[in-house]
PDB file of C-alpha atoms in Angstrom:
ATOM      1  CA  MET A   1     -11.719 -37.405   9.819  1.00  0.00           C
ATOM      2  CA  ASP A   2      -9.198 -39.402   7.843  1.00  0.00           C
ATOM      3  CA  ASP A   3     -12.012 -41.686   6.771  1.00  0.00           C
ATOM      4  CA  TYR A   4     -13.650 -38.778   4.947  1.00  0.00           C
ATOM      5  CA  PRO A   5     -11.128 -37.328   2.455  1.00  0.00           C
ATOM      6  CA  LEU A   6     -13.822 -35.301   0.696  1.00  0.00           C
ATOM      7  CA  LEU A   7     -14.747 -33.654   3.987  1.00  0.00           C
ATOM      8  CA  ASN A   8     -11.061 -32.897   4.590  1.00  0.00           C
ATOM      9  CA  LEU A   9     -10.903 -31.280   1.175  1.00  0.00           C
ATOM     10  CA  PHE A  10     -13.965 -29.199   2.016  1.00  0.00           C
ATOM     11  CA  TRP A  11     -12.421 -27.981   5.296  1.00  0.00           C
ATOM     12  CA  THR A  12      -9.118 -27.222   3.603  1.00  0.00           C
ATOM     13  CA  MET A  13     -10.882 -25.179   0.929  1.00  0.00           C
ATOM     14  CA  MET A  14     -12.954 -23.359   3.529  1.00  0.00           C
ATOM     15  CA  TRP A  15      -9.899 -22.390   5.578  1.00  0.00           C
ATOM     16  CA  PHE A  16      -8.045 -21.344   2.410  1.00  0.00           C
ATOM     17  CA  PHE A  17     -10.885 -19.060   1.302  1.00  0.00           C
ATOM     18  CA  LEU A  18     -11.224 -17.604   4.805  1.00  0.00           C
ATOM     19  CA  TRP A  19      -7.491 -16.883   4.761  1.00  0.00           C
ATOM     20  CA  ILE A  20      -7.789 -15.170   1.356  1.00  0.00           C
ATOM     21  CA  MET A  21     -10.750 -13.090   2.626  1.00  0.00           C
ATOM     22  CA  TRP A  22      -8.697 -12.142   5.700  1.00  0.00           C
ATOM     23  CA  LEU A  23      -5.832 -10.960   3.472  1.00  0.00           C
ATOM     24  CA  PHE A  24      -8.225  -8.886   1.340  1.00  0.00           C
ATOM     25  CA  LEU A  25      -9.650  -7.284   4.476  1.00  0.00           C
ATOM     26  CA  LEU A  26      -6.183  -6.596   5.867  1.00  0.00           C
ATOM     27  CA  PHE A  27      -4.967  -4.988   2.622  1.00  0.00           C
ATOM     28  CA  ARG A  28      -8.185  -2.965   2.346  1.00  0.00           C
ATOM     29  CA  ILE A  29      -7.697  -1.601   5.849  1.00  0.00           C
ATOM     30  CA  ILE A  30      -4.028  -0.804   5.277  1.00  0.00           C
ATOM     31  CA  SER A  31      -4.857   1.025   2.036  1.00  0.00           C
ATOM     32  CA  ASP A  32      -7.618   2.935   3.856  1.00  0.00           C
ATOM     33  CA  ILE A  33      -5.152   3.962   6.569  1.00  0.00           C
ATOM     34  CA  PHE A  34      -2.720   5.407   4.031  1.00  0.00           C
ATOM     35  CA  THR A  35      -5.361   7.123   1.857  1.00  0.00           C
ATOM     36  CA  SER A  36      -7.265   8.643   4.772  1.00  0.00           C
ATOM     37  CA  ASP A  37      -7.050  12.445   4.767  1.00  0.00           C
ATOM     38  CA  ASP A  38      -8.280  12.877   8.331  1.00  0.00           C
ATOM     39  CA  LEU A  39      -5.382  10.946   9.903  1.00  0.00           C
ATOM     40  CA  GLY A  40      -2.018  12.562  10.516  1.00  0.00           C
ATOM     41  CA  GLY A  41       1.335  10.846  10.215  1.00  0.00           C
ATOM     42  CA  TRP A  42       1.375   9.581  13.805  1.00  0.00           C
ATOM     43  CA  GLY A  43      -2.189   8.310  13.514  1.00  0.00           C
ATOM     44  CA  LYS A  44      -1.350   6.407  10.341  1.00  0.00           C
ATOM     45  CA  ALA A  45       1.780   4.995  11.943  1.00  0.00           C
ATOM     46  CA  GLY A  46      -0.118   3.961  15.074  1.00  0.00           C
ATOM     47  CA  TRP A  47      -2.912   2.218  13.189  1.00  0.00           C
ATOM     48  CA  THR A  48      -0.411   0.489  10.891  1.00  0.00           C
ATOM     49  CA  VAL A  49       1.637  -0.803  13.808  1.00  0.00           C
ATOM     50  CA  LEU A  50      -1.503  -1.995  15.609  1.00  0.00           C
ATOM     51  CA  VAL A  51      -2.817  -3.759  12.500  1.00  0.00           C
ATOM     52  CA  LEU A  52       0.526  -5.386  11.704  1.00  0.00           C
ATOM     53  CA  ILE A  53       1.645  -6.327  15.230  1.00  0.00           C
ATOM     54  CA  LEU A  54      -1.748  -7.520  16.507  1.00  0.00           C
ATOM     55  CA  PRO A  55      -3.558  -8.233  13.232  1.00  0.00           C
ATOM     56  CA  PHE A  56      -6.840  -9.729  14.483  1.00  0.00           C
ATOM     57  CA  LEU A  57      -7.317  -7.305  17.341  1.00  0.00           C
ATOM     58  CA  GLY A  58      -6.066  -4.339  15.295  1.00  0.00           C
ATOM     59  CA  VAL A  59      -8.398  -5.057  12.372  1.00  0.00           C
ATOM     60  CA  PHE A  60     -11.418  -5.503  14.625  1.00  0.00           C
ATOM     61  CA  ILE A  61     -10.658  -2.318  16.548  1.00  0.00           C
ATOM     62  CA  TYR A  62     -10.149  -0.433  13.270  1.00  0.00           C
ATOM     63  CA  LEU A  63     -13.444  -1.705  11.867  1.00  0.00           C
ATOM     64  CA  ILE A  64     -15.297  -0.723  15.038  1.00  0.00           C
ATOM     65  CA  ALA A  65     -13.645   2.688  15.348  1.00  0.00           C
ATOM     66  CA  ARG A  66     -13.419   3.741  11.704  1.00  0.00           C
ATOM     67  CA  GLY A  67     -15.626   1.319   9.735  1.00  0.00           C
ATOM     68  CA  LYS A  68     -18.368   3.825   8.940  1.00  0.00           C
ATOM     69  CA  SER A  69     -15.962   6.547   7.857  1.00  0.00           C
ATOM     70  CA  MET A  70     -14.049   3.938   5.840  1.00  0.00           C
ATOM     71  CA  THR A  71     -17.182   3.305   3.783  1.00  0.00           C
ATOM     72  CA  MET A  72     -17.878   7.014   3.395  1.00  0.00           C
ATOM     73  CA  ARG A  73     -14.340   7.636   2.127  1.00  0.00           C
ATOM     74  CA  GLN A  74     -14.687   4.808  -0.381  1.00  0.00           C
ATOM     75  CA  VAL A  75     -18.007   6.187  -1.668  1.00  0.00           C
ATOM     76  CA  GLN A  76     -16.507   9.679  -1.919  1.00  0.00           C
ATOM     77  CA  ARG A  77     -13.521   8.343  -3.908  1.00  0.00           C
ATOM     78  CA  ALA A  78     -15.859   6.461  -6.250  1.00  0.00           C
ATOM     79  CA  GLN A  79     -17.936   9.615  -6.816  1.00  0.00           C
ATOM     80  CA  GLN A  80     -14.806  11.653  -7.556  1.00  0.00           C
ATOM     81  CA  GLN A  81     -13.634   9.054 -10.054  1.00  0.00           C
ATOM     82  CA  GLU A  82     -17.064   9.023 -11.707  1.00  0.00           C
ATOM     83  CA  GLU A  83     -17.102  12.829 -11.936  1.00  0.00           C
ATOM     84  CA  ALA A  84     -13.597  12.836 -13.426  1.00  0.00           C
ATOM     85  CA  PHE A  85     -14.637  10.225 -15.974  1.00  0.00           C
ATOM     86  CA  GLN A  86     -17.808  12.126 -16.910  1.00  0.00           C
ATOM     87  CA  ASP A  87     -15.796  15.356 -17.230  1.00  0.00           C
ATOM     88  CA  TYR A  88     -13.298  13.582 -19.479  1.00  0.00           C
ATOM     89  CA  VAL A  89     -16.097  12.190 -21.661  1.00  0.00           C
ATOM     90  CA  ARG A  90     -17.722  15.631 -21.954  1.00  0.00           C
ATOM     91  CA  LYS A  91     -14.426  17.274 -22.906  1.00  0.00           C
ATOM     92  CA  THR A  92     -13.548  14.572 -25.387  1.00  0.00           C
ATOM     93  CA  ALA A  93     -16.981  14.559 -27.027  1.00  0.00           C
ATOM     94  CA  ALA A  94     -17.113  18.362 -27.241  1.00  0.00           C
ATOM     95  CA  THR A  95     -13.768  18.765 -28.978  1.00  0.00           C
ATOM     96  CA  SER A  96     -14.585  17.557 -32.455  1.00  0.00           C
ATOM     97  CA  SER A  97     -12.183  19.739 -34.421  1.00  0.00           C
ATOM     98  CA  GLU A  98     -13.721  19.316 -37.856  1.00  0.00           C
ATOM     99  CA  PRO A  99     -17.409  19.602 -38.766  1.00  0.00           C
ATOM    100  CA  SER A 100     -18.936  16.681 -40.607  1.00  0.00           C
ATOM    101  CA  VAL A 101     -19.631  16.701 -44.349  1.00  0.00           C
ATOM    102  CA  ALA A 102     -23.378  16.904 -43.670  1.00  0.00           C
ATOM    103  CA  ASP A 103     -22.869  19.990 -41.492  1.00  0.00           C
ATOM    104  CA  GLN A 104     -20.770  21.653 -44.180  1.00  0.00           C
ATOM    105  CA  LEU A 105     -23.338  20.835 -46.888  1.00  0.00           C
ATOM    106  CA  GLU A 106     -26.080  22.292 -44.711  1.00  0.00           C
ATOM    107  CA  LYS A 107     -24.016  25.444 -44.242  1.00  0.00           C
ATOM    108  CA  PHE A 108     -23.469  25.821 -48.002  1.00  0.00           C
ATOM    109  CA  ALA A 109     -27.182  25.212 -48.679  1.00  0.00           C
ATOM    110  CA  GLY A 110     -28.028  27.985 -46.216  1.00  0.00           C
ATOM    111  CA  LEU A 111     -25.575  30.348 -47.919  1.00  0.00           C
ATOM    112  CA  LYS A 112     -27.068  29.491 -51.305  1.00  0.00           C
ATOM    113  CA  ALA A 113     -30.610  30.027 -50.021  1.00  0.00           C
ATOM    114  CA  SER A 114     -29.683  33.413 -48.575  1.00  0.00           C
ATOM    115  CA  GLY A 115     -28.043  34.452 -51.849  1.00  0.00           C
ATOM    116  CA  ALA A 116     -24.527  34.746 -50.392  1.00  0.00           C
ATOM    117  CA  ILE A 117     -23.191  32.267 -52.967  1.00  0.00           C
ATOM    118  CA  SER A 118     -24.387  31.426 -56.442  1.00  0.00           C
ATOM    119  CA  ASP A 119     -25.633  28.071 -57.695  1.00  0.00           C
ATOM    120  CA  GLU A 120     -22.332  27.516 -59.460  1.00  0.00           C
ATOM    121  CA  GLU A 121     -20.291  28.205 -56.307  1.00  0.00           C
ATOM    122  CA  TYR A 122     -22.592  25.899 -54.349  1.00  0.00           C
ATOM    123  CA  GLU A 123     -22.098  23.050 -56.842  1.00  0.00           C
ATOM    124  CA  LYS A 124     -18.295  23.504 -56.804  1.00  0.00           C
ATOM    125  CA  ALA A 125     -18.201  23.478 -52.998  1.00  0.00           C
ATOM    126  CA  LYS A 126     -20.485  20.437 -52.891  1.00  0.00           C
ATOM    127  CA  ALA A 127     -18.355  18.573 -55.455  1.00  0.00           C
ATOM    128  CA  LYS A 128     -15.212  19.419 -53.492  1.00  0.00           C
ATOM    129  CA  LEU A 129     -16.734  18.095 -50.246  1.00  0.00           C
ATOM    130  CA  LEU A 130     -18.024  14.883 -51.770  1.00  0.00           C
ATOM    131  CA  THR A 131     -14.733  13.911 -53.454  1.00  0.00           C
TER     132      THR A 131
END
């Protein structure tokens, strides 16, 4: 293998990326353990100890035992975040405290057309809005 330094580089990169993927998986599982609502304190402690003491075996057992519910919890969290974001956008968009100039002009034109204000009052209001 020493005759092929490029191949050595390839293998080193492959092992490095596999190690990084392993760390991502391990952190994802640990975060799922702590954010899981259906596990009690002892269950969380047991899974954490298993995953940290016997990492390969613990991760594989966790994925087999709780992999499907792990995905469902992630989807549920994403939906809750999306709903919270949409609710925030609706609240923010609905709370425009001041009507626009066009809306106010339309209101004054309606009052003028109904006879509630005179032409002179309409022109004063319009001049005041436009300045």
